[in-house]
mmCIF file of C-alpha atoms in Angstrom:
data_model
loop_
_atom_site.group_PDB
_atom_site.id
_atom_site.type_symbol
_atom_site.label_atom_id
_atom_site.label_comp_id
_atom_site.label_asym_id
_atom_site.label_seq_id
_atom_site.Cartn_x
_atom_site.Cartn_y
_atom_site.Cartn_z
ATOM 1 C CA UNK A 1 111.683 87.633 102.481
ATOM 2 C CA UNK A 2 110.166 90.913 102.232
ATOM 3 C CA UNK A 3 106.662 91.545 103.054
ATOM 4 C CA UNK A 4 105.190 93.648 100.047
ATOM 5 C CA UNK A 5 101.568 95.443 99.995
ATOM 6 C CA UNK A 6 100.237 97.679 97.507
ATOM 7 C CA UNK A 7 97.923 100.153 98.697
ATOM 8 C CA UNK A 8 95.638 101.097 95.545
ATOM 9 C CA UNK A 9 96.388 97.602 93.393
ATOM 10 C CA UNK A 10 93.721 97.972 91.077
ATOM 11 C CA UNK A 11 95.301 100.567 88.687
ATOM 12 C CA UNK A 12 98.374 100.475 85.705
ATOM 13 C CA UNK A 13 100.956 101.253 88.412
ATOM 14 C CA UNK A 14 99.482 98.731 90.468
ATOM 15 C CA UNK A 15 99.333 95.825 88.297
ATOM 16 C CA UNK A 16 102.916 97.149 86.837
ATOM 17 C CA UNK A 17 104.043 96.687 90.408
ATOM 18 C CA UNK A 18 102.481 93.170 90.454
ATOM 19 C CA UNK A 19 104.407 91.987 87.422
ATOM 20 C CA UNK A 20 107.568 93.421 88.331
ATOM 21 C CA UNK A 21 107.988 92.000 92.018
ATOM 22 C CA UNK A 22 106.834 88.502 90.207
ATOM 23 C CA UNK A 23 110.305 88.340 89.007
ATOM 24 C CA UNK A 24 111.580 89.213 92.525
ATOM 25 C CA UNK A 25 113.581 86.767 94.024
ATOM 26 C CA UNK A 26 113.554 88.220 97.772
ATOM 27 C CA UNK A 27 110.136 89.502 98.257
ATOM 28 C CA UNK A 28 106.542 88.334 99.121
ATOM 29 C CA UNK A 29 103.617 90.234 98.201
ATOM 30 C CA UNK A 30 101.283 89.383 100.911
ATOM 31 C CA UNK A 31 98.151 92.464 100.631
ATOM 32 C CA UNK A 32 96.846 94.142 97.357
ATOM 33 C CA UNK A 33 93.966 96.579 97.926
ATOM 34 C CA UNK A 34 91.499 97.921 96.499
ATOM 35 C CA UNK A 35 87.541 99.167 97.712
ATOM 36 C CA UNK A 36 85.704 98.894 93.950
ATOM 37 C CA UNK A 37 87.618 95.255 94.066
ATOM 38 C CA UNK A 38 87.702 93.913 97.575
ATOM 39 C CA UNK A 39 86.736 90.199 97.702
ATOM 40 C CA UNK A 40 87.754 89.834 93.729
ATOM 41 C CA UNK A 41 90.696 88.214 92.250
ATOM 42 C CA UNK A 42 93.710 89.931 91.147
ATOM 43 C CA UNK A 43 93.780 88.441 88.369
ATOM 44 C CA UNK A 44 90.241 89.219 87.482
ATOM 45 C CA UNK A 45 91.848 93.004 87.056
ATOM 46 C CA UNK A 46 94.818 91.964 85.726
ATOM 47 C CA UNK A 47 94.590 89.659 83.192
ATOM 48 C CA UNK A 48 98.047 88.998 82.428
ATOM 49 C CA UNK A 49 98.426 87.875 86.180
ATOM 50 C CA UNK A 50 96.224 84.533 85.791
ATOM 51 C CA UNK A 51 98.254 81.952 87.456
ATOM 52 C CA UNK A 52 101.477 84.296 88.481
ATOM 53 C CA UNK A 53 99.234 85.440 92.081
ATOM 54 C CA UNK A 54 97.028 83.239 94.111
ATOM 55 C CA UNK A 55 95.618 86.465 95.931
ATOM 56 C CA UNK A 56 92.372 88.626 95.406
ATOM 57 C CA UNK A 57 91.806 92.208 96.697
ATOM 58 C CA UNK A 58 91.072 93.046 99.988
ATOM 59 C CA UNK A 59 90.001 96.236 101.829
ATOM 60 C CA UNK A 60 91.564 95.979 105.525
ATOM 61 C CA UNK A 61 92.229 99.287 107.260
ATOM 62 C CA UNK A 62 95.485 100.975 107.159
ATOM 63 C CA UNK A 63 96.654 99.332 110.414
ATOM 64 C CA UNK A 64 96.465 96.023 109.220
ATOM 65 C CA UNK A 65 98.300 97.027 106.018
ATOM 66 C CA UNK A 66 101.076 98.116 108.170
ATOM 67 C CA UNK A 67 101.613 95.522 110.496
ATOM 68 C CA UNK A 68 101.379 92.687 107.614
ATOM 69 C CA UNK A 69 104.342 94.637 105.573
ATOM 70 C CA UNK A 70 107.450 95.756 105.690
ATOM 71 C CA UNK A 71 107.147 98.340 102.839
ATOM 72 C CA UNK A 72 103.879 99.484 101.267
ATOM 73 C CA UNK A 73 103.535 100.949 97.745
ATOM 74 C CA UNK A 74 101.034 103.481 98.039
ATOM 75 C CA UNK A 75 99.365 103.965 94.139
ATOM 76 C CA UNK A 76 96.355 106.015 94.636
ATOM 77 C CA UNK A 77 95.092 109.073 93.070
ATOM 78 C CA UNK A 78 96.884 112.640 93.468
ATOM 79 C CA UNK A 79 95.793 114.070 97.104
ATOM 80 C CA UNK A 80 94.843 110.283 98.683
ATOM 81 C CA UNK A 81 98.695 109.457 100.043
ATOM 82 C CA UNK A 82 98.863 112.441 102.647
ATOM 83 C CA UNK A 83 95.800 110.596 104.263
ATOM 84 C CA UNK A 84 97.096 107.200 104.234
ATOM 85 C CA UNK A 85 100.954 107.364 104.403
ATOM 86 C CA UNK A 86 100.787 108.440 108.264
ATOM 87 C CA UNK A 87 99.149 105.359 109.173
ATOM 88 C CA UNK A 88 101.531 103.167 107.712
ATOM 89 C CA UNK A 89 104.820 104.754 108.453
ATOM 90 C CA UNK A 90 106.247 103.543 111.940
ATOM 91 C CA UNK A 91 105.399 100.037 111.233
ATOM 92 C CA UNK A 92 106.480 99.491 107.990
ATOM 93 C CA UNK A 93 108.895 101.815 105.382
ATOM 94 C CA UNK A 94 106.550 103.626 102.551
ATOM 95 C CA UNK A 95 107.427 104.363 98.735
ATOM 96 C CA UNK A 96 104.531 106.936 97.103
ATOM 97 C CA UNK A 97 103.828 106.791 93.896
ATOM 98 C CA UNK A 98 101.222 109.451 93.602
ATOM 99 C CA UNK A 99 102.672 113.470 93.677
ATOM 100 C CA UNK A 100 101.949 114.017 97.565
ATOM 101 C CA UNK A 101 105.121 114.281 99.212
ATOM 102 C CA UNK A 102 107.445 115.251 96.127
ATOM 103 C CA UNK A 103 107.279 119.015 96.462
ATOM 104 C CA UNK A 104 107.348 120.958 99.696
ATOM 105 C CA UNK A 105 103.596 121.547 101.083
ATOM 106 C CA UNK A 106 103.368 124.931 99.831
ATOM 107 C CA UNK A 107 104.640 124.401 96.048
ATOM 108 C CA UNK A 108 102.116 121.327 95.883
ATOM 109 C CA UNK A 109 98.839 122.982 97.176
ATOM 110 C CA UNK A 110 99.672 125.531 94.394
ATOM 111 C CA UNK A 111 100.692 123.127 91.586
ATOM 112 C CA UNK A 112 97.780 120.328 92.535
ATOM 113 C CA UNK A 113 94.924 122.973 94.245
ATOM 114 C CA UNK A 114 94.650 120.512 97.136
ATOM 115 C CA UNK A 115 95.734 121.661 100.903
ATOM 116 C CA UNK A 116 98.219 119.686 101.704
ATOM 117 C CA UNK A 117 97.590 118.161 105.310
ATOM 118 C CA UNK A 118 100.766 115.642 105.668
ATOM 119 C CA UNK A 119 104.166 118.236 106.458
ATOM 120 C CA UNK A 120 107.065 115.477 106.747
ATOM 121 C CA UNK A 121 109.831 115.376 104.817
ATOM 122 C CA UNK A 122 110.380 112.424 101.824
ATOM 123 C CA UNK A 123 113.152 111.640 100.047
ATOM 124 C CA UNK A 124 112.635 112.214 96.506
ATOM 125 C CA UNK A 125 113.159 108.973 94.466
ATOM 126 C CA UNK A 126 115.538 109.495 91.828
ATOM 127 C CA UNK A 127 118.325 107.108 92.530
ATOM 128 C CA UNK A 128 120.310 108.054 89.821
ATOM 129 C CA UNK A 129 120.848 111.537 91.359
ATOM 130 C CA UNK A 130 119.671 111.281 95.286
ATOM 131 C CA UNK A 131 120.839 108.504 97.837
ATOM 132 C CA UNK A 132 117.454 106.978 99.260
ATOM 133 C CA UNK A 133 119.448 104.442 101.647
ATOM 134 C CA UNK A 134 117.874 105.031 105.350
ATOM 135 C CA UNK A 135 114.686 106.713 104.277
ATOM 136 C CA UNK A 136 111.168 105.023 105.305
ATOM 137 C CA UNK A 137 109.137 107.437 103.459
ATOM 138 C CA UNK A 138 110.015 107.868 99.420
ATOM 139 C CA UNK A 139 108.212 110.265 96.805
ATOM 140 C CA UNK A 140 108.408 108.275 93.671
ATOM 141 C CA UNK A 141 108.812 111.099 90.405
ATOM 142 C CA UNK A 142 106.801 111.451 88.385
ATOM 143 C CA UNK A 143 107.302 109.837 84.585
ATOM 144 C CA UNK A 144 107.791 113.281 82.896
ATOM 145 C CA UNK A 145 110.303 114.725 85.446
ATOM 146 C CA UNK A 146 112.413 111.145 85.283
ATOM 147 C CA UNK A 147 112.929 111.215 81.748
ATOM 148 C CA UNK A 148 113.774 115.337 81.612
ATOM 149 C CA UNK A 149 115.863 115.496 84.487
ATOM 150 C CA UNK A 150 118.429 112.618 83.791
ATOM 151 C CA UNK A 151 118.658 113.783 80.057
ATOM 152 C CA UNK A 152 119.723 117.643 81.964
ATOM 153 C CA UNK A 153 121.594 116.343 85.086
ATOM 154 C CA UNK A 154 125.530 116.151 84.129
ATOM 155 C CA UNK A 155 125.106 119.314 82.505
ATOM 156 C CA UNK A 156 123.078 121.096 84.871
ATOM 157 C CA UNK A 157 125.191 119.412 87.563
ATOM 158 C CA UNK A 158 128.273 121.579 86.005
ATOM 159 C CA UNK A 159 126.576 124.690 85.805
ATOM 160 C CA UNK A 160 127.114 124.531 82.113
ATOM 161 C CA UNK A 161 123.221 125.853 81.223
ATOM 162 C CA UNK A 162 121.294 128.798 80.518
ATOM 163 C CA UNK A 163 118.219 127.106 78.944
ATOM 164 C CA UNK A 164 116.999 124.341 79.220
ATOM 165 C CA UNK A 165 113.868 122.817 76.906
ATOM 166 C CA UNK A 166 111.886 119.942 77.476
ATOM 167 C CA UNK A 167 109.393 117.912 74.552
ATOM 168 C CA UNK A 168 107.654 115.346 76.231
ATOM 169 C CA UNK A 169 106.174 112.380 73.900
ATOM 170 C CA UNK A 170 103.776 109.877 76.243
ATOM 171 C CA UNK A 171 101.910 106.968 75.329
ATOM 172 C CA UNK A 172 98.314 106.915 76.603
ATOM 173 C CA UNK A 173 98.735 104.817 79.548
ATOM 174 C CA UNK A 174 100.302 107.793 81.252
ATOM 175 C CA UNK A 175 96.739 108.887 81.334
ATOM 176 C CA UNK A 176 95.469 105.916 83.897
ATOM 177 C CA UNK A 177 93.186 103.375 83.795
ATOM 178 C CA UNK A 178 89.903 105.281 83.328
ATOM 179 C CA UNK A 179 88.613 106.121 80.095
ATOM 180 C CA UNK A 180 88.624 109.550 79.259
ATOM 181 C CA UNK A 181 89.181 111.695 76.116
ATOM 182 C CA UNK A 182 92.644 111.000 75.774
ATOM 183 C CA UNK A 183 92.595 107.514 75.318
ATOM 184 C CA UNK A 184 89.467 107.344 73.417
ATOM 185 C CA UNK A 185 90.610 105.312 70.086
ATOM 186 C CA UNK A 186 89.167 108.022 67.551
ATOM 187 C CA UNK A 187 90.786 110.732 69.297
ATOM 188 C CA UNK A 188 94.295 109.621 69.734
ATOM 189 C CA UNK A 189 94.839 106.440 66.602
ATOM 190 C CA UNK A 190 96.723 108.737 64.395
ATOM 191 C CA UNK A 191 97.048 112.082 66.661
ATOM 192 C CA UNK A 192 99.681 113.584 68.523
ATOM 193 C CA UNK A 193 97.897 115.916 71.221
ATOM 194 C CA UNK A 194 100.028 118.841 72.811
ATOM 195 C CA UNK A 195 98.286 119.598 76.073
ATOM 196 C CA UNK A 196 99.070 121.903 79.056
ATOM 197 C CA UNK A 197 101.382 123.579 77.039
ATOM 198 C CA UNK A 198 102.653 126.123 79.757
ATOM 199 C CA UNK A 199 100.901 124.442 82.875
ATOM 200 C CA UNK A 200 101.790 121.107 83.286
ATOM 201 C CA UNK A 201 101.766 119.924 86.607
ATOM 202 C CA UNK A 202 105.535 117.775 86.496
ATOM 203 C CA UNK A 203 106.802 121.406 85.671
ATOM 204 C CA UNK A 204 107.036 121.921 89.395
ATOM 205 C CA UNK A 205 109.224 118.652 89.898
ATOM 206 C CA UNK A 206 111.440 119.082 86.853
ATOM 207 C CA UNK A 207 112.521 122.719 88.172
ATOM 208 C CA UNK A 208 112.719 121.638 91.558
ATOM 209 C CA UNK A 209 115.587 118.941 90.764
ATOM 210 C CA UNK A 210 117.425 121.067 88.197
ATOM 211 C CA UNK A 211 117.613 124.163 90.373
ATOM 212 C CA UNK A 212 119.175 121.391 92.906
ATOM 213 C CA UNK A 213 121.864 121.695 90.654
ATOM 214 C CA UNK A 214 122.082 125.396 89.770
ATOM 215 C CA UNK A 215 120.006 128.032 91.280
ATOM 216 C CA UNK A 216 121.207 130.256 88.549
ATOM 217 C CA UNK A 217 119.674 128.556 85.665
ATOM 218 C CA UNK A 218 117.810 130.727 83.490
ATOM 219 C CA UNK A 219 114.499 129.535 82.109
ATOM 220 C CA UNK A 220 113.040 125.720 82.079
ATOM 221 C CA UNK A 221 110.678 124.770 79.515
ATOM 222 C CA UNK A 222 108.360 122.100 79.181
ATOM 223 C CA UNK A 223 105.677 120.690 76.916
ATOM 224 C CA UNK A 224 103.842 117.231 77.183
ATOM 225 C CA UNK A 225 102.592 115.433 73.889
ATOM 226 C CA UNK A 226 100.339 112.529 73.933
ATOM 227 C CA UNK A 227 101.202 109.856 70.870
ATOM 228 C CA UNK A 228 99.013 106.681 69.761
ATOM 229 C CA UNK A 229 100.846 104.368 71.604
ATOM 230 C CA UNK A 230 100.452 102.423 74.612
ATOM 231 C CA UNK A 231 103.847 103.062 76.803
ATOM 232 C CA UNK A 232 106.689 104.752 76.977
ATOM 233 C CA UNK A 233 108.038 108.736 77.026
ATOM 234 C CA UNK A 234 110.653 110.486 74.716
ATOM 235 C CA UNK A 235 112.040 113.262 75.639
ATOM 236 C CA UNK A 236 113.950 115.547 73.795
ATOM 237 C CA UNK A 237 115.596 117.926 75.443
ATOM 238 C CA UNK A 238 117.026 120.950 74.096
ATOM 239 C CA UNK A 239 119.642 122.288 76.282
ATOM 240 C CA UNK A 240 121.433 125.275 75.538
ATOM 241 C CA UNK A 241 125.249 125.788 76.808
ATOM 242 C CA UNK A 242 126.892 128.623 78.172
ATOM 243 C CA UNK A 243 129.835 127.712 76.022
ATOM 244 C CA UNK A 244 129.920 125.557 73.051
ATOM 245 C CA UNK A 245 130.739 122.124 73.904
ATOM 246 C CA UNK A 246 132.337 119.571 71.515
ATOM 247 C CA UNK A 247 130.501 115.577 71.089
ATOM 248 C CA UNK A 248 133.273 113.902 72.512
ATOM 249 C CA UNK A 249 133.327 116.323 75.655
ATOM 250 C CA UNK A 250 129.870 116.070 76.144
ATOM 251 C CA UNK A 251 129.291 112.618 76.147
ATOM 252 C CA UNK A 252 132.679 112.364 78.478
ATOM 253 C CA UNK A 253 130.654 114.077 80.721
ATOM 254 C CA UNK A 254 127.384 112.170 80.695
ATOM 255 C CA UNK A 255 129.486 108.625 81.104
ATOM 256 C CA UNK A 256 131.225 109.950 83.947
ATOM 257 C CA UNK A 257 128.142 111.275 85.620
ATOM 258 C CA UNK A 258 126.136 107.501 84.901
ATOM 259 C CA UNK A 259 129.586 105.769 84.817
ATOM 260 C CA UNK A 260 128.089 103.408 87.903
ATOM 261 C CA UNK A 261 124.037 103.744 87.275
ATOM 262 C CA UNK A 262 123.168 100.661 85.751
ATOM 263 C CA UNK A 263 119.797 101.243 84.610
ATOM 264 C CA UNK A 264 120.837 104.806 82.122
ATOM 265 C CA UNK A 265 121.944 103.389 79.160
ATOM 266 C CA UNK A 266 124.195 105.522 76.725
ATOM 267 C CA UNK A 267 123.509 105.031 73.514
ATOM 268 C CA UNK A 268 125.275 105.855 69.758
ATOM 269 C CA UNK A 269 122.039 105.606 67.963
ATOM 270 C CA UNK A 270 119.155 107.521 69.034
ATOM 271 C CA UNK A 271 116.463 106.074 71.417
ATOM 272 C CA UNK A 272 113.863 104.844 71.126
ATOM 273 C CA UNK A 273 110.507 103.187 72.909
ATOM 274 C CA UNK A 274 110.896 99.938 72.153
ATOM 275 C CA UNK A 275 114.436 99.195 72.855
ATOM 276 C CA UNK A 276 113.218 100.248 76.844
ATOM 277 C CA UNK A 277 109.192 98.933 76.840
ATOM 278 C CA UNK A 278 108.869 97.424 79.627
ATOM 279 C CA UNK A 279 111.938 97.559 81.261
ATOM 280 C CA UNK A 280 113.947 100.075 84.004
ATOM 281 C CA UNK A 281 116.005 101.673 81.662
ATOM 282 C CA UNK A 282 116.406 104.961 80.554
ATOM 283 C CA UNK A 283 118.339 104.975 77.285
ATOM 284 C CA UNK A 284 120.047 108.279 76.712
ATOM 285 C CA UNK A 285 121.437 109.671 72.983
ATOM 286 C CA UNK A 286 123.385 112.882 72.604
ATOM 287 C CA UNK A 287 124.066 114.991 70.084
ATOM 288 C CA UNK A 288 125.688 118.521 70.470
ATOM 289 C CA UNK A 289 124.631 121.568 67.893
ATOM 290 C CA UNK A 290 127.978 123.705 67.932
ATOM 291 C CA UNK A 291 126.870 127.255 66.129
ATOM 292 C CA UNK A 292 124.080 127.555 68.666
ATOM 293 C CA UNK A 293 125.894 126.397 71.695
ATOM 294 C CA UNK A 294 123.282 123.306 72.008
ATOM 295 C CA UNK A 295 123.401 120.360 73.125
ATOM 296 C CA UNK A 296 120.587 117.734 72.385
ATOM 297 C CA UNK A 297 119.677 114.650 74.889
ATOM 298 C CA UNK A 298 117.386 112.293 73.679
ATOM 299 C CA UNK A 299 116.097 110.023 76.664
ATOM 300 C CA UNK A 300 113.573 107.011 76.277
ATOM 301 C CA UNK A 301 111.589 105.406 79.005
ATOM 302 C CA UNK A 302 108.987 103.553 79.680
ATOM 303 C CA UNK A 303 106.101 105.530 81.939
ATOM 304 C CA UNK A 304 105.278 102.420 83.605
ATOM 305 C CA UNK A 305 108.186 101.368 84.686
ATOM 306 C CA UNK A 306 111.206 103.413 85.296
ATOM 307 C CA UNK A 307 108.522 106.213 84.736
ATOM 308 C CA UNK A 308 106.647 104.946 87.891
ATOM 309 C CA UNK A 309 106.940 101.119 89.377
ATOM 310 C CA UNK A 310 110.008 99.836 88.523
ATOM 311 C CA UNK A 311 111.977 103.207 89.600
ATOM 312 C CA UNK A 312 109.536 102.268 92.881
ATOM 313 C CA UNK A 313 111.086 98.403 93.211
ATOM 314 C CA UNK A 314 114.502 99.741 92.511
ATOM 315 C CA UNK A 315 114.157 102.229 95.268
ATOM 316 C CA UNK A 316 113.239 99.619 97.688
ATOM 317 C CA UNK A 317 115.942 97.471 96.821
ATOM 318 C CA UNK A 318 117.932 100.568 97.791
ATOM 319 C CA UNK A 319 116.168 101.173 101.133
ATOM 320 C CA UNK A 320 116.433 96.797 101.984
ATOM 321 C CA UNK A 321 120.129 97.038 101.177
ATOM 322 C CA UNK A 322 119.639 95.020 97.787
ATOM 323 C CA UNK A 323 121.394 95.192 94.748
ATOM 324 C CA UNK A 324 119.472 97.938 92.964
ATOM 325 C CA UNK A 325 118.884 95.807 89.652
ATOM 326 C CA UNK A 326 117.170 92.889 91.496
ATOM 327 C CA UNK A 327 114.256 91.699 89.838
ATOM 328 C CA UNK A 328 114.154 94.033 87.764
ATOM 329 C CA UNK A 329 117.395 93.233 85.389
ATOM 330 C CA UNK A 330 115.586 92.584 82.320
ATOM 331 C CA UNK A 331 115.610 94.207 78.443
ATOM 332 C CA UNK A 332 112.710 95.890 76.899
ATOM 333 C CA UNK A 333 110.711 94.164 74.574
ATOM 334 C CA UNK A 334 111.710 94.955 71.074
ATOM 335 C CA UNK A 335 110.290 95.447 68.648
#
């Protein structure tokens, strides 16, 4: 069995982790932390857990962690990881979910404000579109870059773009645990709030990946919505061709490109949040726009999951040599 611990339990990613590696046949989650919780249940955070864990919270130091796993999930806050992951790595293999190690230094102290005092290199943890097998320490995306960049990749991937144009849709989870503003019931029951309109943070990550592709793309837009519901993202992304580019064409390209990821579904009806809540997949819906050379890629995900812990458990299946669907080979939960 693998040895789990979560580092930071207390949290949405960290109970999403929780649930998920329940249904994992192969590992063991032996340490959950958490200071505000140490001593307390898990279950006394996470509700829905009552009866799945027989473990509570602890607060050991980073040592211990490391010597009692085999891979650690770090979910803490932006700016925590750089301090912890070097005290795990060497004894056991590390998968981050916060933003820390998924830009170079330089890019994230200006994106985030925060110096960055960590330089190592991670693999960043897209599986659909970067191998992570061999890596101990993985930089998890973030749940607005997943979404964007596998709804741009074949194209991009072809050189085929000038523009490309990203609008986000998030449900409020994707704001954390801690009550603020956004998910404040009057605010948000019946509101769809644009914010960070030219600024957002994931802007970093999403032209980082697509200039993988092609240095030579244009312009990269994005906007981030928030939407009265609990999970999931919907992206649509705009995506404007050099050359027009025919339906059947297009989607020739995107099943060639996924033809062997099994969690990006291609769909013939558009997607939608329900058809992936809860689950790892990203459903994927295209429709091409011929007298304005555009194509447009409607991707659905939800935040929590292939948005942020289940894109984690599939990456360590990946990095353990599993099968990358274990555990995690489930539908969303519809309607």
């Amino acid at each position: 069995m693998i040895e789990v611990g979560i580092v930071g339990g207390s949290g949405y990613t960290g109970g999403e982790l929780l649930r998920l590696l329940s249904f994992h046949p192969e590992v063991e989650v032996v340490v959950v932390t958490s200071r505000r919780f140490s001593g307390k249940p898990v279950s006394s955070v996470h509700g829905h857990l009552e009866g799945i864990y027989d473990l509570s919270f602890e607060n050991p130091t980073l040592a211990e962690v490391g010597d009692r796993c085999d891979v650690v999930f770090t979910a803490v806050p932006h700016g925590s990881a750089m301090g912890i992951v070097p005290e795990l790595l060497g004894s056991a293999k590390v998968i981050d979910l916060s933003a820390d190690y998924r830009l170079p230094p330089r890019v994230f102290e200006a994106v985030y404000g925060l110096e960055h005092s960590d330089v190592r290199d991670a693999v960043y943890g897209l599986p659909e579109i970067h191998d992570v097998t061999g890596h101990d320490l993985v930089a998890n995306p973030g749940c607005y870059p997943t979404g964007a960049v596998l709804a741009a990749a074949p194209l991009v991937s072809e050189r085929l773009l000038s523009l490309a144009v990203f609008d986000s849709k998030s449900g409020i989870s994707g704001a954390g645990a801690g009550p603020s503003m956004v998910s404040h019931y009057p605010v948000m029951a019946e509101n769809v709030q644009p914010y960070k309109l030219t600024t957002h943070r994931h802007s970093a990550e999403i032209v980082q990946e697509l200039k993988r592709f092609d240095d030579d793309l244009l312009s990269i837009s994005f906007t981030p919505h928030v939407v009265p519901s609990v999970r999931g993202i919907l992206t649509t992304a705009h995506l404007f061709t050099i050359e027009s580019m025919d339906g059947e064409e297009t989607r020739k390209l995107y099943e060639k490109f996924y033809y062997d990821k099994p969690f990006v579904r291609l769909r013939k009806t558009i997607s939608s949040l329900p058809a992936v809540r809860g689950s790892n997949f990203c459903d994927i819906y295209i429709e091409t726009d011929d007298d304005n050379n555009r194509v447009v890629v409607i991707t659905a995900i939800d935040n929590l999951v292939k948005g942020a812990s289940g894109q984690a458990i599939q990456n360590m299946n990946i990095i353990f040599n599993l099968d990358e669907t274990t555990g995690l080979w489930q539908p969303g939960l519809a309607p």
